Short mmCIF file of C-alpha atoms in Angstrom, two decimals:
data_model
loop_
_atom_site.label_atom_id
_atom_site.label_comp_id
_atom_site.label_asym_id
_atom_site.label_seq_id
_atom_site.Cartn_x
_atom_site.Cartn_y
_atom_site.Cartn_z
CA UNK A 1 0.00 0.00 0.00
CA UNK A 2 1.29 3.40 -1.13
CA UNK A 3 2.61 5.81 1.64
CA UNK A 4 0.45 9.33 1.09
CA UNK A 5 1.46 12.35 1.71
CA UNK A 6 -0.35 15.74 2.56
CA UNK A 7 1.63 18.55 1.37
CA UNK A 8 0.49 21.75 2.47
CA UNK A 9 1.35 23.50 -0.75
CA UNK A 10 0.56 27.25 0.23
CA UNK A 11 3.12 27.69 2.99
CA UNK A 12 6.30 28.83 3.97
CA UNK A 13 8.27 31.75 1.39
CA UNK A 14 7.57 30.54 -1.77
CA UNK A 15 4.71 28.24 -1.96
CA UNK A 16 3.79 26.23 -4.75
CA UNK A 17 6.60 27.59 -6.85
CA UNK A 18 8.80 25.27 -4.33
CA UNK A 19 6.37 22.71 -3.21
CA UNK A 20 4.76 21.53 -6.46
CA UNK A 21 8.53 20.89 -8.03
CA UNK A 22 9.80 19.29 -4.75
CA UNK A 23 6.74 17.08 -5.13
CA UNK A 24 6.89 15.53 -8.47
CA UNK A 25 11.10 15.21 -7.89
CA UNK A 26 10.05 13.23 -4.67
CA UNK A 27 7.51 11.10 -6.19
CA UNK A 28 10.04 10.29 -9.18
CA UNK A 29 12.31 9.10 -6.43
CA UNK A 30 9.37 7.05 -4.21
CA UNK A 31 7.53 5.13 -6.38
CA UNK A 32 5.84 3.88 -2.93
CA UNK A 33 4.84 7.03 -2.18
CA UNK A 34 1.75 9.22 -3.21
CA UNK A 35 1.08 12.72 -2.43
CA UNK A 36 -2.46 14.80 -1.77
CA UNK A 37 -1.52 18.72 -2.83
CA UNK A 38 -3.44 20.69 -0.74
CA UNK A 39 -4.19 24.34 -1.45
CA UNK A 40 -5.80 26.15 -4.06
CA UNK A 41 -6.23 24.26 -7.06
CA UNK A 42 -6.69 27.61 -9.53
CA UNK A 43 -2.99 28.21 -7.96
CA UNK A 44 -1.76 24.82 -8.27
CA UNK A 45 -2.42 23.51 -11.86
CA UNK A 46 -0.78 26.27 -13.22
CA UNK A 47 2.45 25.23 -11.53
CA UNK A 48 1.67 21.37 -12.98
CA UNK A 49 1.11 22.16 -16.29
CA UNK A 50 4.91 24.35 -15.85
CA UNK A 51 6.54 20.64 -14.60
CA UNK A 52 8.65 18.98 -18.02
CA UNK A 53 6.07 16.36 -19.33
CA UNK A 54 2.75 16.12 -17.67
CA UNK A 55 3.23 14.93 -13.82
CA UNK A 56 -0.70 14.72 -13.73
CA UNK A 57 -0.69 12.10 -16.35
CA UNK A 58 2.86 10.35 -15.08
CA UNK A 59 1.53 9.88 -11.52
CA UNK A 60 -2.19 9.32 -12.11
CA UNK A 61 -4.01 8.39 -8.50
CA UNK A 62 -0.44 9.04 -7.04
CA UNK A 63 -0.67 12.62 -7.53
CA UNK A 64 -3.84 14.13 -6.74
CA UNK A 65 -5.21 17.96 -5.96
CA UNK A 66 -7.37 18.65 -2.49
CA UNK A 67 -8.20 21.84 -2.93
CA UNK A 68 -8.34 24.19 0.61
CA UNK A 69 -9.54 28.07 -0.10
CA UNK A 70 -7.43 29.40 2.53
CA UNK A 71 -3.81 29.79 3.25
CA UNK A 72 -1.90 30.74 7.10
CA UNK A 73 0.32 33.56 6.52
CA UNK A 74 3.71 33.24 7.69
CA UNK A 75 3.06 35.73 10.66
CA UNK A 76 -0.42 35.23 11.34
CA UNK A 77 -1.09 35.10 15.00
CA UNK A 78 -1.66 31.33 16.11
CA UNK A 79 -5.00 32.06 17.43
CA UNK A 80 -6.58 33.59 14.57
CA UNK A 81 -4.76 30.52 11.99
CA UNK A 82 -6.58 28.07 14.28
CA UNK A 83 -9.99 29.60 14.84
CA UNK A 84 -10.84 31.10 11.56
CA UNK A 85 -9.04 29.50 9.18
CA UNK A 86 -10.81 25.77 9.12
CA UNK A 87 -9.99 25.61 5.31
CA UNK A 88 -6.52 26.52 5.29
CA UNK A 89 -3.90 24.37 3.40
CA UNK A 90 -2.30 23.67 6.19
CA UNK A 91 -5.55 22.88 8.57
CA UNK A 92 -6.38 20.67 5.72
CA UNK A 93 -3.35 18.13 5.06
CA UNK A 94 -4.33 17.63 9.15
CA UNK A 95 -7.33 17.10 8.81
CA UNK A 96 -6.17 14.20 5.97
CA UNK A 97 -4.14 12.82 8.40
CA UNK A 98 -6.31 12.77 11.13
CA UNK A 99 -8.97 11.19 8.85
CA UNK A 100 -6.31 8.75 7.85
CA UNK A 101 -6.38 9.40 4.27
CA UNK A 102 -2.53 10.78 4.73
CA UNK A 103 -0.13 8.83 6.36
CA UNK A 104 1.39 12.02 7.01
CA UNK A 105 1.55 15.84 6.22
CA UNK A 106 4.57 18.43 5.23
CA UNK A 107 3.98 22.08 5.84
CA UNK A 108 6.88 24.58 5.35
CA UNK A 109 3.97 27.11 6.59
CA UNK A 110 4.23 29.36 10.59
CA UNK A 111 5.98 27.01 12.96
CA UNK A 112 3.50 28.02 15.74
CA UNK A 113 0.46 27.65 13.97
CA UNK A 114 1.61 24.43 12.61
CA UNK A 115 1.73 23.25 15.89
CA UNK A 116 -0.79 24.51 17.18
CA UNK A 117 -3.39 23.30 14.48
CA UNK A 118 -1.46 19.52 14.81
CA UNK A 119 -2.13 19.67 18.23
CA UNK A 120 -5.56 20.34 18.15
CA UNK A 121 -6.99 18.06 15.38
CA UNK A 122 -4.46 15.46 15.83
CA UNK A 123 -4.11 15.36 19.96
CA UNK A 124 -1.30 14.20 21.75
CA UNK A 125 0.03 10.30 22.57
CA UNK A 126 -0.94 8.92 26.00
CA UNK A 127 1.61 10.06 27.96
CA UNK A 128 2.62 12.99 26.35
CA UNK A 129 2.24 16.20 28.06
CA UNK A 130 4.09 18.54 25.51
CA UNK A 131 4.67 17.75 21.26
CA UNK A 132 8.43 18.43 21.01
CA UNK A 133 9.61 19.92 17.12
CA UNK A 134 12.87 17.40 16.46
CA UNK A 135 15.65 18.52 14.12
CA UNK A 136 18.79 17.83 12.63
CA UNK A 137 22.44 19.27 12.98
CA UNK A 138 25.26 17.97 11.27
CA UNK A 139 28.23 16.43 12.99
CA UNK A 140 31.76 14.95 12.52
CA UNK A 141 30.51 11.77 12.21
CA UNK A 142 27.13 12.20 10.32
CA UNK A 143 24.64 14.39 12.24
CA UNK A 144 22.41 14.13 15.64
CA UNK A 145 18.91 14.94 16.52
CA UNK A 146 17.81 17.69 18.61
CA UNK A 147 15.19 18.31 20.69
CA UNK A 148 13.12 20.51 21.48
CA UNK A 149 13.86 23.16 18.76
CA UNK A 150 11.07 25.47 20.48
CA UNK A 151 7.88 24.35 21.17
CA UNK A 152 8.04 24.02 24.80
CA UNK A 153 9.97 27.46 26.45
CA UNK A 154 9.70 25.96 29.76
CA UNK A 155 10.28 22.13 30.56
CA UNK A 156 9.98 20.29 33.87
CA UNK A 157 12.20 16.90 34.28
CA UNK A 158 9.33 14.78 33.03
CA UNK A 159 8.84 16.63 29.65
CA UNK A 160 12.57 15.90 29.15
CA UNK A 161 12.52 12.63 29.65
CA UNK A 162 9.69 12.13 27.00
CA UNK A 163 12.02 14.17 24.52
CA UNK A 164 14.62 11.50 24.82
CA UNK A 165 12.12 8.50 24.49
CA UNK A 166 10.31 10.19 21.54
CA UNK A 167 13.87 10.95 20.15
CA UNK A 168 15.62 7.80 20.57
CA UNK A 169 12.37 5.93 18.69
CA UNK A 170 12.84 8.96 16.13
CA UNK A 171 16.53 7.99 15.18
CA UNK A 172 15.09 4.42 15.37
CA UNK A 173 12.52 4.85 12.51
CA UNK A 174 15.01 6.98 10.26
CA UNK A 175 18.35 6.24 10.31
CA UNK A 176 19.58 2.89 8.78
CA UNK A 177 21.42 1.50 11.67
CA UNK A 178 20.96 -1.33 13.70
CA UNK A 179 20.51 -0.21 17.38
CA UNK A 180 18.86 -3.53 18.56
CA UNK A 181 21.47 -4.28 20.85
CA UNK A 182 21.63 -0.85 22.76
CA UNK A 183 19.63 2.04 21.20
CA UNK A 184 20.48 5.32 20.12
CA UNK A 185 22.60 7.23 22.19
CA UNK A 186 20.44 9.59 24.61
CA UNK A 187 22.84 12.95 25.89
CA UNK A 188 21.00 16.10 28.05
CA UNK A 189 22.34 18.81 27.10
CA UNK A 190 23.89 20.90 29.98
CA UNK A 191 26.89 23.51 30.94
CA UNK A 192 28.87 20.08 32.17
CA UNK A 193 29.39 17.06 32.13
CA UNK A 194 29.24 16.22 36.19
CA UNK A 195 26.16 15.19 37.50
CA UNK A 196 26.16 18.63 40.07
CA UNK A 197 26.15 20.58 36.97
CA UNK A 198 23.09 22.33 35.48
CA UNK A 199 19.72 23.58 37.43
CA UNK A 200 17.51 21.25 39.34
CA UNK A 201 15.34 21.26 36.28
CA UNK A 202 17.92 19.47 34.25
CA UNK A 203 19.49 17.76 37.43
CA UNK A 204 16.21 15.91 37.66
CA UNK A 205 15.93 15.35 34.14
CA UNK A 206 19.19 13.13 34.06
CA UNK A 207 18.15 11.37 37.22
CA UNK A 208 14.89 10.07 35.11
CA UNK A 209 16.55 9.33 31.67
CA UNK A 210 18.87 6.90 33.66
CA UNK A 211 16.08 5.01 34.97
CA UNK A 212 14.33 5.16 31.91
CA UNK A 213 15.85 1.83 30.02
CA UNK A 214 17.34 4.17 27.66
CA UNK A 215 20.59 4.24 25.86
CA UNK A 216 21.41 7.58 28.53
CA UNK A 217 25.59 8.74 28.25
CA UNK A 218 24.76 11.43 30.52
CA UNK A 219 25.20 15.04 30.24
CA UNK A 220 26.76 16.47 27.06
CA UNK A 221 28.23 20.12 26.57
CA UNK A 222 27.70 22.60 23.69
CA UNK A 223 30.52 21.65 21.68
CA UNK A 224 29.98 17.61 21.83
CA UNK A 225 26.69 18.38 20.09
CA UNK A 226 29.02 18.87 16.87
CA UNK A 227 31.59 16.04 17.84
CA UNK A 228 28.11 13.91 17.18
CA UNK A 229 28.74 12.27 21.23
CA UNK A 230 25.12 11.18 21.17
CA UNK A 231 22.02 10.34 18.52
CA UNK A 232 19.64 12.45 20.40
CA UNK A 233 20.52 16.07 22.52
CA UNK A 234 18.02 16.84 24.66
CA UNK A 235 17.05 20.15 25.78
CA UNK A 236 14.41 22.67 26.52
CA UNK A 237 13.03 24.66 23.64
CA UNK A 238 14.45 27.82 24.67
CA UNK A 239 18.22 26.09 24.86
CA UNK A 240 17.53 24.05 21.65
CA UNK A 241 16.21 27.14 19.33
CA UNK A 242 18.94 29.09 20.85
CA UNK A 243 21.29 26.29 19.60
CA UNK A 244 19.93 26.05 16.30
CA UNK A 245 19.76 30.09 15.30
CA UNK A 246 23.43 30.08 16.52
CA UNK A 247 24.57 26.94 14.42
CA UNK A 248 22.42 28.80 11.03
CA UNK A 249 24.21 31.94 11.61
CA UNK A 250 27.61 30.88 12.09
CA UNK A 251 27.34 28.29 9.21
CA UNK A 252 26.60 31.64 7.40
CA UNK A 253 29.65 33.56 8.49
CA UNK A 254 32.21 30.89 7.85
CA UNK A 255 30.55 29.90 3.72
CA UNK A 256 30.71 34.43 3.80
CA UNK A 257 34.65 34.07 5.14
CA UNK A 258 35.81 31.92 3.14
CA UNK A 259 34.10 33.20 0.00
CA UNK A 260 35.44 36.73 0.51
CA UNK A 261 39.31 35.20 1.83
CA UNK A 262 38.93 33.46 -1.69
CA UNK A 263 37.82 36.25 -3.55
CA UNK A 264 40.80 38.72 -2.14
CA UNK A 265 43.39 38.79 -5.53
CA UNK A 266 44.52 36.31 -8.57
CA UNK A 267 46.33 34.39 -5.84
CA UNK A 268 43.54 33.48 -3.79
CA UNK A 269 41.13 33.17 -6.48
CA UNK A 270 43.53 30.42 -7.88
CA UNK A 271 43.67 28.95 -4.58
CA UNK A 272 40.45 28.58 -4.46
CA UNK A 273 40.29 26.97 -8.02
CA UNK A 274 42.90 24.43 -7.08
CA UNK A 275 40.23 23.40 -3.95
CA UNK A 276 37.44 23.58 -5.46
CA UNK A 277 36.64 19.40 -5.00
CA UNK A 278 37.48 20.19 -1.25
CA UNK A 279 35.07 23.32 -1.33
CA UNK A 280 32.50 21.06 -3.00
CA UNK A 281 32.57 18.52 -0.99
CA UNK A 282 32.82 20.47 2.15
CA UNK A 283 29.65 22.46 0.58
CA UNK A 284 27.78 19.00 0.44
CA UNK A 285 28.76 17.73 3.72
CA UNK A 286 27.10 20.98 5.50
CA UNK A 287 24.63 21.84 3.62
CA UNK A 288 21.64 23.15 5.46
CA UNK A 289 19.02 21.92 3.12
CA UNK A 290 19.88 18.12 3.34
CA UNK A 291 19.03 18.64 7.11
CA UNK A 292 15.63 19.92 6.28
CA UNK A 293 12.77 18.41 8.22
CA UNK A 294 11.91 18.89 11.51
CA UNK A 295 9.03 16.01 13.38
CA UNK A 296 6.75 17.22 15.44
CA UNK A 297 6.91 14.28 18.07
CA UNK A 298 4.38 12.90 20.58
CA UNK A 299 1.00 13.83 18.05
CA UNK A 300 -1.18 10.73 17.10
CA UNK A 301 -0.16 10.99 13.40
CA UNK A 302 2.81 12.33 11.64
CA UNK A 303 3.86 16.06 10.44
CA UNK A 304 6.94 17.29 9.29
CA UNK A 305 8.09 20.94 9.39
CA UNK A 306 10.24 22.33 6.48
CA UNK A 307 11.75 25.65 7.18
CA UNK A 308 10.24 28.30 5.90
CA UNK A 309 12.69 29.29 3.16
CA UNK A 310 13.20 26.07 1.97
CA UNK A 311 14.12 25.46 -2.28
CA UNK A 312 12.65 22.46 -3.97
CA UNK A 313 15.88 20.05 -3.46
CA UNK A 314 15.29 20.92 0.67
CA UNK A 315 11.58 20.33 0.77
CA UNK A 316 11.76 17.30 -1.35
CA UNK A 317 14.05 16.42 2.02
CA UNK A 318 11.74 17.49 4.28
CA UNK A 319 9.06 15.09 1.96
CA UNK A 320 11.61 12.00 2.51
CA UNK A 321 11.80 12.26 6.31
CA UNK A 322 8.03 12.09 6.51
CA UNK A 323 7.68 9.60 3.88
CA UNK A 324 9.74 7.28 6.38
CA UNK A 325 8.59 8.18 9.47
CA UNK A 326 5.10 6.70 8.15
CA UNK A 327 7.23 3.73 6.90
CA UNK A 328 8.19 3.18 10.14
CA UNK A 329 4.87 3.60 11.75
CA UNK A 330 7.09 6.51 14.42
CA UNK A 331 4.00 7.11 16.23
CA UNK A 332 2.95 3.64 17.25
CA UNK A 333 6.50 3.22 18.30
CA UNK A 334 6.21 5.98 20.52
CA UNK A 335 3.36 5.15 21.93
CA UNK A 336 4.68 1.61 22.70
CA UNK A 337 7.62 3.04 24.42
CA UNK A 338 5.45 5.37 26.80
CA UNK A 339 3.56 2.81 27.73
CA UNK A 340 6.81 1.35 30.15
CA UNK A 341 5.02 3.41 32.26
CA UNK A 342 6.93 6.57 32.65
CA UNK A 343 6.08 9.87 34.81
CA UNK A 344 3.64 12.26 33.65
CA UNK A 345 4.68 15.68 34.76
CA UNK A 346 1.68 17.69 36.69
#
């Protein structure tokens, strides 16, 4: 049975000038997969018919138009996005999901309304207090997931702990590694790595992942986040969106450095000509988009954020991750996990 998607075609910078490409690449590559495009269909089959060869025609039933008559603006205020707009795009592809005629749903649409509509029509997993947004930063070795990227400001111990169980199954369902022996690596991210460190929050926090079952190494520090210590950092939302602007911006300034050390005179210019497969390569190995995706954890179905500025290559990404987190079945997982019976924070 085919894997569908709900892509909420109307959101994030650029719409269905992104989405509707990033689509039919994703479906050329997943030939298990089919995808509902939701948003305005007057707005949509123009961007079809501008696709080489006829994707309507190539994908038949795997491709097919829902059309929604509204769209959440990128800074529309979360309350208004959940209350008035009932046929938005991105209200819709949950709706699909919910009804469970989409295995899953992509928006690249307002983070907070996002969540906040998942939230609502989807509900949370027994035993979930908070949904956590999961993301990924690259590492020495590969890359790690982080969580929370900022849903939840302010965590007690027992939200924390159901970030790392809702992370660890995360890295389960995605990455193509056998953890049956162990599990993924579980690290809390703190200012140290002795167990006096941190604030009584996080203190706590630690005490509960190690009598969770989990794969738990303990505290980790800024800088082991990037070493890729762990599979899973986890963290408040304020820490881990703090972490995540910082990484973005200083990926920035060192691709600006070295284009402008480069760019000095003839001598650094051929410098950089003789490098150029290092550049290249370096290029590929950090590039932002191939990290694009971010779950939305502990919600009875599946939904992906793509960042807002995504192009089509890192939405298509964003499209991938969701496609096999519905392989996997992540939420059942989850839920499977939680039900060991862990604390429910009051």
């Amino acid at each position: 049975m085919a894997i569908t998607i709900a892509v909420d075609c109307m959101g994030g910078d650029h719409g269905p000038s992104v989405t509707v490409p990033a689509v039919v690449d994703f479906l050329r590559r997943n030939p298990d997969c089919a995808t509902l495009l939701v948003g305005r269909e007057e707005d949509l089959r123009p961007h079809l018919r501008s696709m080489p060869g006829n994707a309507l025609a190539e994908f038949g039933e795997r491709l097919r138009i829902r059309h929604a008559s509204e769209t959440v603006e990128m800074h529309e205020p979360v309350a208004s996005a959940l209350r008035n707009k009932k046929d938005s795009s991105m209200r819709v592809a949950a709706d699909l999901v919910k009804e469970g005629v989409a295995d899953a749903a992509v928006s690249a649409g307002n983070t907070g309304a996002l969540m906040a509509i998942s939230r609502f029509v989807l509900k949370t997993l027994p035993g979930i207090d908070r949904p956590a947004i999961a993301g990924i930063l690259p590492t020495v070795k590969g890359h790690t997931y982080v969580l929370d990227l900022g849903a939840n400001v302010d965590c007690q111990p027992e939200h924390l702990l159901q970030f790392g169980i809702m992370g660890a199954m995360l890295v389960s369902a995605l990455e193509h590694r056998d953890y049956s022996n162990s599990g993924p690596s579980v690290g809390l991210l703190n200012i140290g790595e002795e167990d006096i460190k941190g604030n009584e929050i996080v203190k706590r926090a630690a005490e509960l992942l190690k009598e969770s079952g989990l794969n738990f190494h303990g505290n980790i520090e800024g800088d082991d986040i990037y070493r890729g210590v762990t599979d899973v950092v986890v963290c408040d939302g304020f820490v881990g969106n703090a972490v995540l602007k910082a990484s973005e911006g200083l990926a920035q300034m060192i691709a600006g450095a070295l284009k402008e050390e480069f760019s000095r005179n003839i001598f650094t210019k051929m410098t950089a000509l003789a490098a150029l497969p290092v550049i290249k390569a370096f290029r590929r190995r950090f590039d932002h988009r191939s990290y694009n995706g971010a779950g939305l954890l502990g919600l009875r179905g599946i939904v992906f954020k793509s960042h807002g500025s995504a192009d089509a290559y890192a939405f298509r990404c964003a499209l991938e991750r969701a496609a096999e987190a519905a392989r996997k079945r992540l939420p059942e997982k989850i839920a499977a996990r939680l039900a060991q019976s862990i604390p429910v924070a009051a």
